[in-house]
PDB file of C-alpha atoms in Angstrom:
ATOM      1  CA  UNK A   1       0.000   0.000   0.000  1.00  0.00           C
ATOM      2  CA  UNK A   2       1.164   3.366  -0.802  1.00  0.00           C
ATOM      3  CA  UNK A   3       1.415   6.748   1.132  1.00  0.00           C
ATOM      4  CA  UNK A   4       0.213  10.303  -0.220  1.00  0.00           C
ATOM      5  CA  UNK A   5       0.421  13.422   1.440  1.00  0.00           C
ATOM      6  CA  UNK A   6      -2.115  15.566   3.041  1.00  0.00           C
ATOM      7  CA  UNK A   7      -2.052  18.450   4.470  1.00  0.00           C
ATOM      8  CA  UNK A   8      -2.351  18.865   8.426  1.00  0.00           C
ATOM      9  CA  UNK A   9      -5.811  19.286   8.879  1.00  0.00           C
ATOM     10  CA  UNK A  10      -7.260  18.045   5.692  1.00  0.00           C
ATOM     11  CA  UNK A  11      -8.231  14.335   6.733  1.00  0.00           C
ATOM     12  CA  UNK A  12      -9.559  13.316  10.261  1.00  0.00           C
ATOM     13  CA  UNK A  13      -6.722  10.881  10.843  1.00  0.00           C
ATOM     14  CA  UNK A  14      -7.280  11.790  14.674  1.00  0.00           C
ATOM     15  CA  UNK A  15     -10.957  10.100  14.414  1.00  0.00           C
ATOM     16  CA  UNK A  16     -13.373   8.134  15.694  1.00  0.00           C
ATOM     17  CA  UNK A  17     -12.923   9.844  19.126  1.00  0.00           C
ATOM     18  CA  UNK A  18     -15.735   9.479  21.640  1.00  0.00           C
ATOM     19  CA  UNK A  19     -18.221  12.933  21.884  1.00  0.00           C
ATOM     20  CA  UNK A  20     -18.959  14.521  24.877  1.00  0.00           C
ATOM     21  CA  UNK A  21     -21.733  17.030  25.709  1.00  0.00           C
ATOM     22  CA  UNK A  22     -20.153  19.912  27.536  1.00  0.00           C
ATOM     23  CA  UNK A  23     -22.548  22.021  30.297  1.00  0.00           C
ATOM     24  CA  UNK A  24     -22.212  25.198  31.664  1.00  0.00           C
ATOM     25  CA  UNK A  25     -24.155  27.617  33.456  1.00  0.00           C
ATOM     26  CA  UNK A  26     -25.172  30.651  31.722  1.00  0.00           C
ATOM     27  CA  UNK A  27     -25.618  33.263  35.053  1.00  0.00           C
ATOM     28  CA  UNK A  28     -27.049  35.768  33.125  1.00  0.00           C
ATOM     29  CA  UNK A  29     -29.662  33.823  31.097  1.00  0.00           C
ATOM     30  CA  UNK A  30     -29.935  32.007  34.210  1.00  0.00           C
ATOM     31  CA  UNK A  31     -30.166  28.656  32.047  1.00  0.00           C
ATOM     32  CA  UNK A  32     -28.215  26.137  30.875  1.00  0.00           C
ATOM     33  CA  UNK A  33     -25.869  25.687  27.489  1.00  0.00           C
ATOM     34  CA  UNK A  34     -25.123  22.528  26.347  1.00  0.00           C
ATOM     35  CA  UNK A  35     -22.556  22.256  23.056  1.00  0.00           C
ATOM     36  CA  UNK A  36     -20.876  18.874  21.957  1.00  0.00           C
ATOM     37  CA  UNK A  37     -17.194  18.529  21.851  1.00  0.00           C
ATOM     38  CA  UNK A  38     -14.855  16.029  19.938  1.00  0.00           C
ATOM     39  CA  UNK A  39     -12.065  17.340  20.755  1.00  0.00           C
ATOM     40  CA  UNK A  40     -12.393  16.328  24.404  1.00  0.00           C
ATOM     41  CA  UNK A  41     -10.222  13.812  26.506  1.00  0.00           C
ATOM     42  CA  UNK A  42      -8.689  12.568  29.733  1.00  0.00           C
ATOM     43  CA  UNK A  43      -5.364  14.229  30.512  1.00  0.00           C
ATOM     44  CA  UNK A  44      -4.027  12.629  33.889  1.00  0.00           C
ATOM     45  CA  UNK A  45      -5.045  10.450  36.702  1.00  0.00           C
ATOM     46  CA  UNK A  46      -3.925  12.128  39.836  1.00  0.00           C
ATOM     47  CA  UNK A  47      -5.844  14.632  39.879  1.00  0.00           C
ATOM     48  CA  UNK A  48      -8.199  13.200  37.542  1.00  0.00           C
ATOM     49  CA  UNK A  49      -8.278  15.699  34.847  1.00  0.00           C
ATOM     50  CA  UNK A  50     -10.075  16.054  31.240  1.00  0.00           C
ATOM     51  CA  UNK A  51      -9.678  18.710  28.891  1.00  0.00           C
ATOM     52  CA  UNK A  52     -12.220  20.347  26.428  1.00  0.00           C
ATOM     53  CA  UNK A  53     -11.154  22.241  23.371  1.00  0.00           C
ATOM     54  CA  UNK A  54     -13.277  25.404  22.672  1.00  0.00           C
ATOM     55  CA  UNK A  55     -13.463  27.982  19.578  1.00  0.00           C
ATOM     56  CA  UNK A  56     -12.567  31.220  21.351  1.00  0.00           C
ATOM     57  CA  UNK A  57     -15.537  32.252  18.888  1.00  0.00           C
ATOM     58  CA  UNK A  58     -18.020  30.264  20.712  1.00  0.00           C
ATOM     59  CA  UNK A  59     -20.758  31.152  23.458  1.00  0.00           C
ATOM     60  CA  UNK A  60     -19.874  28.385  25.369  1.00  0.00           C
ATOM     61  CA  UNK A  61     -16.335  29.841  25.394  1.00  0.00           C
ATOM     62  CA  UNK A  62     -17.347  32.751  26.886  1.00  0.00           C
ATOM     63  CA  UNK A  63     -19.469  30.813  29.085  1.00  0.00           C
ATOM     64  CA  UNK A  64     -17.005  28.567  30.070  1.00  0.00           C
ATOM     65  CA  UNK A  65     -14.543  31.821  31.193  1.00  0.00           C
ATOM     66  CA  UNK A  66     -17.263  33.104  33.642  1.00  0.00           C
ATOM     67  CA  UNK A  67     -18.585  29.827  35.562  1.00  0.00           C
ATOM     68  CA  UNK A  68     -14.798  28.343  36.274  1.00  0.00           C
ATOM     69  CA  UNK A  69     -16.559  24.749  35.897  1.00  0.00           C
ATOM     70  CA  UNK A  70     -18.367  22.351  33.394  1.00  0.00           C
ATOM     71  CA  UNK A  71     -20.340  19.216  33.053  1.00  0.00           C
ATOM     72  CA  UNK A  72     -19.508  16.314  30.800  1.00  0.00           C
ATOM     73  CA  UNK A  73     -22.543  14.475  29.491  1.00  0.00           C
ATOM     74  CA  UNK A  74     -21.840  10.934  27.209  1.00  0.00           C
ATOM     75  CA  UNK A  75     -25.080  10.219  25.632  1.00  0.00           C
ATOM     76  CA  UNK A  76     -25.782   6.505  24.209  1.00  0.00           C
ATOM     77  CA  UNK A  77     -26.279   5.706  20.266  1.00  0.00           C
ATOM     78  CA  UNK A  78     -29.806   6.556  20.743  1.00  0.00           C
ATOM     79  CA  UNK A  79     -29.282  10.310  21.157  1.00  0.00           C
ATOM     80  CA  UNK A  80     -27.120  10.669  18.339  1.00  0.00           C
ATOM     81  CA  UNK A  81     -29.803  12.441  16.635  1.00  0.00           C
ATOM     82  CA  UNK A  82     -29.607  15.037  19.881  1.00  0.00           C
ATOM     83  CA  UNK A  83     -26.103  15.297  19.922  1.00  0.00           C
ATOM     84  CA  UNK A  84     -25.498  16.325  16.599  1.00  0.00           C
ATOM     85  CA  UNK A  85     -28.234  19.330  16.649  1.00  0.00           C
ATOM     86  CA  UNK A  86     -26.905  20.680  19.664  1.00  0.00           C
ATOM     87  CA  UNK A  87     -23.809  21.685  17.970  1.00  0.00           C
ATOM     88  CA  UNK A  88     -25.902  23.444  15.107  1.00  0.00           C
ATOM     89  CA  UNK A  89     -27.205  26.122  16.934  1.00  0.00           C
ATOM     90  CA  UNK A  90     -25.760  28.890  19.237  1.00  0.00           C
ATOM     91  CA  UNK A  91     -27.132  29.356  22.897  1.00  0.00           C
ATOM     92  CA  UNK A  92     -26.511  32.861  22.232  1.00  0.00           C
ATOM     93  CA  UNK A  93     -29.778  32.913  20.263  1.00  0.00           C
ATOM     94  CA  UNK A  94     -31.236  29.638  21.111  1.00  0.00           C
ATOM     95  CA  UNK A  95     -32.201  28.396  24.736  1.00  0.00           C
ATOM     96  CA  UNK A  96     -31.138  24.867  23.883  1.00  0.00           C
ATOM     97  CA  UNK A  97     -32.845  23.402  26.900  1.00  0.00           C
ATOM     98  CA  UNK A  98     -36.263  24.545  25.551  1.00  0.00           C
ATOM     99  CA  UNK A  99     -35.420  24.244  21.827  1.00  0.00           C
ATOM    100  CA  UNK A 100     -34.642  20.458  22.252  1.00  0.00           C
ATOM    101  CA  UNK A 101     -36.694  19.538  25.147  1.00  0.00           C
ATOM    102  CA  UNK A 102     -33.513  18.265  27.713  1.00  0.00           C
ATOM    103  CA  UNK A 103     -34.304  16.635  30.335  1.00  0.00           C
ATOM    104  CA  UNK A 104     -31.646  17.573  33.016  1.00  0.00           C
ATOM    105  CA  UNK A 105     -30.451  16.199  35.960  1.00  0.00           C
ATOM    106  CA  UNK A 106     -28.389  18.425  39.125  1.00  0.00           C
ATOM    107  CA  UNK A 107     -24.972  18.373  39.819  1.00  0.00           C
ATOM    108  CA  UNK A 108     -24.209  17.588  43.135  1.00  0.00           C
ATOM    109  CA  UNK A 109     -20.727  19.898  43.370  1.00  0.00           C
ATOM    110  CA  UNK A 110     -21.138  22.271  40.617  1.00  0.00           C
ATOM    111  CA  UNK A 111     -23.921  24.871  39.794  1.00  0.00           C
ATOM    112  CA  UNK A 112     -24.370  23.297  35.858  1.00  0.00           C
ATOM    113  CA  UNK A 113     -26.648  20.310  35.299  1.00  0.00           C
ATOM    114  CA  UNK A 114     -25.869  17.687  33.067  1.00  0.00           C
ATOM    115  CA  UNK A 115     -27.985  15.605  30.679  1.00  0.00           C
ATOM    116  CA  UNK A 116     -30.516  12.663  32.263  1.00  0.00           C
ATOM    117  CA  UNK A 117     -30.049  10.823  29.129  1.00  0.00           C
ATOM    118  CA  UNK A 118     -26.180  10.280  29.655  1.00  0.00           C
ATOM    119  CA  UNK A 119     -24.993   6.936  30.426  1.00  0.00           C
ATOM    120  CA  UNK A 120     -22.337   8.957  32.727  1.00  0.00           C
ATOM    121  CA  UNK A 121     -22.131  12.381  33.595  1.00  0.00           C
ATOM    122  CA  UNK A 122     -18.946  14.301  35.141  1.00  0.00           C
ATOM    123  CA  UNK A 123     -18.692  17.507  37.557  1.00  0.00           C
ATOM    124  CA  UNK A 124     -15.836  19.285  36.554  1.00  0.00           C
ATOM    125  CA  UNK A 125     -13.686  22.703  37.716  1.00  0.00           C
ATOM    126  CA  UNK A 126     -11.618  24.547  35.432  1.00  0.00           C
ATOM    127  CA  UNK A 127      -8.250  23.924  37.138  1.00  0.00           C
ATOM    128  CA  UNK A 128      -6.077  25.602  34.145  1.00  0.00           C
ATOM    129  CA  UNK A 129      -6.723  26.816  30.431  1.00  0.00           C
ATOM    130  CA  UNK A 130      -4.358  27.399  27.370  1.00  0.00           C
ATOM    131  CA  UNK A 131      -4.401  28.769  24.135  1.00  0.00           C
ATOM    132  CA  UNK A 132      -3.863  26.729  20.687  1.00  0.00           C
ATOM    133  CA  UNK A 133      -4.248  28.126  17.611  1.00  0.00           C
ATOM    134  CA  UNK A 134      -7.467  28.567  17.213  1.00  0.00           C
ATOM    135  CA  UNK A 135      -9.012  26.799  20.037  1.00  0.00           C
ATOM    136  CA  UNK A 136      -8.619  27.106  24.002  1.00  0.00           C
ATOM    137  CA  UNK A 137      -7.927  23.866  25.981  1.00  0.00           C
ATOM    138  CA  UNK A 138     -10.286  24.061  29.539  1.00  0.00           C
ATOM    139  CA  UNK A 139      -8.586  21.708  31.998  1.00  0.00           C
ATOM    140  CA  UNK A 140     -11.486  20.598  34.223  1.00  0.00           C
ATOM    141  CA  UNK A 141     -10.283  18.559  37.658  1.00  0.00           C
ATOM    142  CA  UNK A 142     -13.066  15.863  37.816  1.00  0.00           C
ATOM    143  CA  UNK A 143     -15.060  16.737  41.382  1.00  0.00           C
ATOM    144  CA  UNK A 144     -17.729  13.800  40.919  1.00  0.00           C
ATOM    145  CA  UNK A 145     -18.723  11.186  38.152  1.00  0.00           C
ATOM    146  CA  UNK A 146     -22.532   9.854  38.088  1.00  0.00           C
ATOM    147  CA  UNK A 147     -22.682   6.779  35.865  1.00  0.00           C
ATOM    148  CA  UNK A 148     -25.844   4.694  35.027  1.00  0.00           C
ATOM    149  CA  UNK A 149     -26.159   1.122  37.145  1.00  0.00           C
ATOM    150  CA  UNK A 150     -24.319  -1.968  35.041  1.00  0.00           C
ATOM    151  CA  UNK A 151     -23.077   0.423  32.440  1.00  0.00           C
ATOM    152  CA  UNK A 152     -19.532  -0.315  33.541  1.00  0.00           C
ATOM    153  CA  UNK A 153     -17.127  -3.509  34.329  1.00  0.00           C
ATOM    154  CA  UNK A 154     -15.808  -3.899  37.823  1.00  0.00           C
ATOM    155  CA  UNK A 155     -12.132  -3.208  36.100  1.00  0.00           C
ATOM    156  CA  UNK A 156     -14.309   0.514  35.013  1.00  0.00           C
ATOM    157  CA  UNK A 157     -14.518  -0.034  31.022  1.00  0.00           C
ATOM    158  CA  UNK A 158     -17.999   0.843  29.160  1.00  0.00           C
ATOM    159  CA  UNK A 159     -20.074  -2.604  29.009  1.00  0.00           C
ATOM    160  CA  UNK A 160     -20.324  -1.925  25.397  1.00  0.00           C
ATOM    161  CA  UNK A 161     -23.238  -4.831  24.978  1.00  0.00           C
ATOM    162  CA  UNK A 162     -25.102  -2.941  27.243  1.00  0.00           C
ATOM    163  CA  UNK A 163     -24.637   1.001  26.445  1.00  0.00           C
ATOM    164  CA  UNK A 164     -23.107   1.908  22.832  1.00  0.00           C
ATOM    165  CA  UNK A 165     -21.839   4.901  23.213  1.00  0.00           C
ATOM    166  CA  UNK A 166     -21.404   7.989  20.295  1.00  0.00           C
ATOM    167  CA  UNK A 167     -18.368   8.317  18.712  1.00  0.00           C
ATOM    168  CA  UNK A 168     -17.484  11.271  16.166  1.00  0.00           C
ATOM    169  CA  UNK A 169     -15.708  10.375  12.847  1.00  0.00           C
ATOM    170  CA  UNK A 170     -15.828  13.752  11.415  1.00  0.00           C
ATOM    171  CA  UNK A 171     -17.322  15.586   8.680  1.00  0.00           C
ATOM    172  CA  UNK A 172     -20.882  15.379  10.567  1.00  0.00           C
ATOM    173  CA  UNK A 173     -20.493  11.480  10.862  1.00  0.00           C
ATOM    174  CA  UNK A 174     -21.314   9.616  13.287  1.00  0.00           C
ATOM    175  CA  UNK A 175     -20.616   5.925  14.464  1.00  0.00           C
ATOM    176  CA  UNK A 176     -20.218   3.546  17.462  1.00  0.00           C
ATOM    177  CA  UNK A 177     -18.910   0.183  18.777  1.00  0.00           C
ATOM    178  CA  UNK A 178     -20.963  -2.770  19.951  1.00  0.00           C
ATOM    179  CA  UNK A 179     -19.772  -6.760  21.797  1.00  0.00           C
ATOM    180  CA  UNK A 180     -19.163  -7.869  18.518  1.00  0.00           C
ATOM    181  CA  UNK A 181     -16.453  -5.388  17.200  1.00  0.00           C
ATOM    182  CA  UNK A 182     -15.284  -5.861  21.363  1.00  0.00           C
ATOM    183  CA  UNK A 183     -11.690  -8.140  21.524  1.00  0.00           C
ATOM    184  CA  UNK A 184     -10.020  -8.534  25.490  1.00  0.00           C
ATOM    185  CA  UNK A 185      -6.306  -9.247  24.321  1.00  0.00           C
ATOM    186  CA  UNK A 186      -3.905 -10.273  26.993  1.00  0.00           C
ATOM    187  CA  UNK A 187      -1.449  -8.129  28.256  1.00  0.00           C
ATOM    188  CA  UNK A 188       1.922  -8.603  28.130  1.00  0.00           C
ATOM    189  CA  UNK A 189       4.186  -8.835  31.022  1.00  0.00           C
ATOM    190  CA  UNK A 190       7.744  -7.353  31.274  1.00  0.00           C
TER     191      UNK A 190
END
């Protein structure tokens, strides 16, 4: 097989990456925003922290500036639907909560709600946030994690056969996993 070239940025080699629903508070609408994010991922384990990259040109940038903290919302295949119209509209026009009839459910540690349809739901405090290019990397230290009952293993991976989750492929595509694409290879030992 041969190799071409393509330029940086013209071909989501950094795909399928699981989507997240990012939730903040919006103090002066007094409602919530919800906006989906791809480019979203763990970044360490002690502290537990996750990151969530942000268009400087968003709402939920601005958002995310004034409230200091964030919810993470991972919806199952079901919502996929859901998750891909909440990134076409701004909640600078558009109450999203209203528009697309969420059902929310409270935070225990942090003033934004997060989705009732997520299969598990983080609480999360800006700890630091840096500028790339065009986007701005929110470091959020995880304060509290509320997952669904048998959604998870007892070693903490997603029971795939029982919650497929939404995964982002780019270019408005959408897929997911399920048991049969699932393989448990052993691990090697030094």
């Amino acid at each position: 097989m041969d190799f071409k070239s393509l330029q940086p940025g013209a071909a989501y080699f950094y795909y399928p990456r699981p989507l997240c629903v990012v939730g903040v508070w919006d103090s002066k609408r007094e409602r919530a925003n919800f906006v989906p994010v791809a480019w979203a991922g763990p970044l360490a384990s002690r502290p537990p922290l996750f990151g969530v990259s942000i268009s400087p040109k968003t709402h939920s940038h601005q958002l995310l500036l004034q409230a200091g903290e964030f919810s993470l919302s991972f919806l199952p295949w079901q919502d996929v639907e859901l998750v891909a119209k909440l990134g076409t509209v701004s909640g600078r026009d558009v109450d999203k909560v209203a528009a697309f009839a969420l059902e929310l459910a409270e935070s225990e540690v942090i003033t934004a709600p997060f989705l009732a349809n997520a299969y598990v739901a983080a609480e999360c405090k800006v700890s630091e946030r840096h500028s790339f290019g065009d986007q701005t990397l929110f470091v959020g230290e995880i304060l509290r994690v509320a997952a669904r009952d048998a959604v998870f293993a007892p070693d903490g991976t997603l029971r795939v056969e029982a919650m497929a989750p939404v995964l982002y492929l780019g270019a408005n595509r959408y897929l997911t996993v399920d048991a049969k694409t699932l393989v448990t290879l052993p691990v090697a030992e030094d």
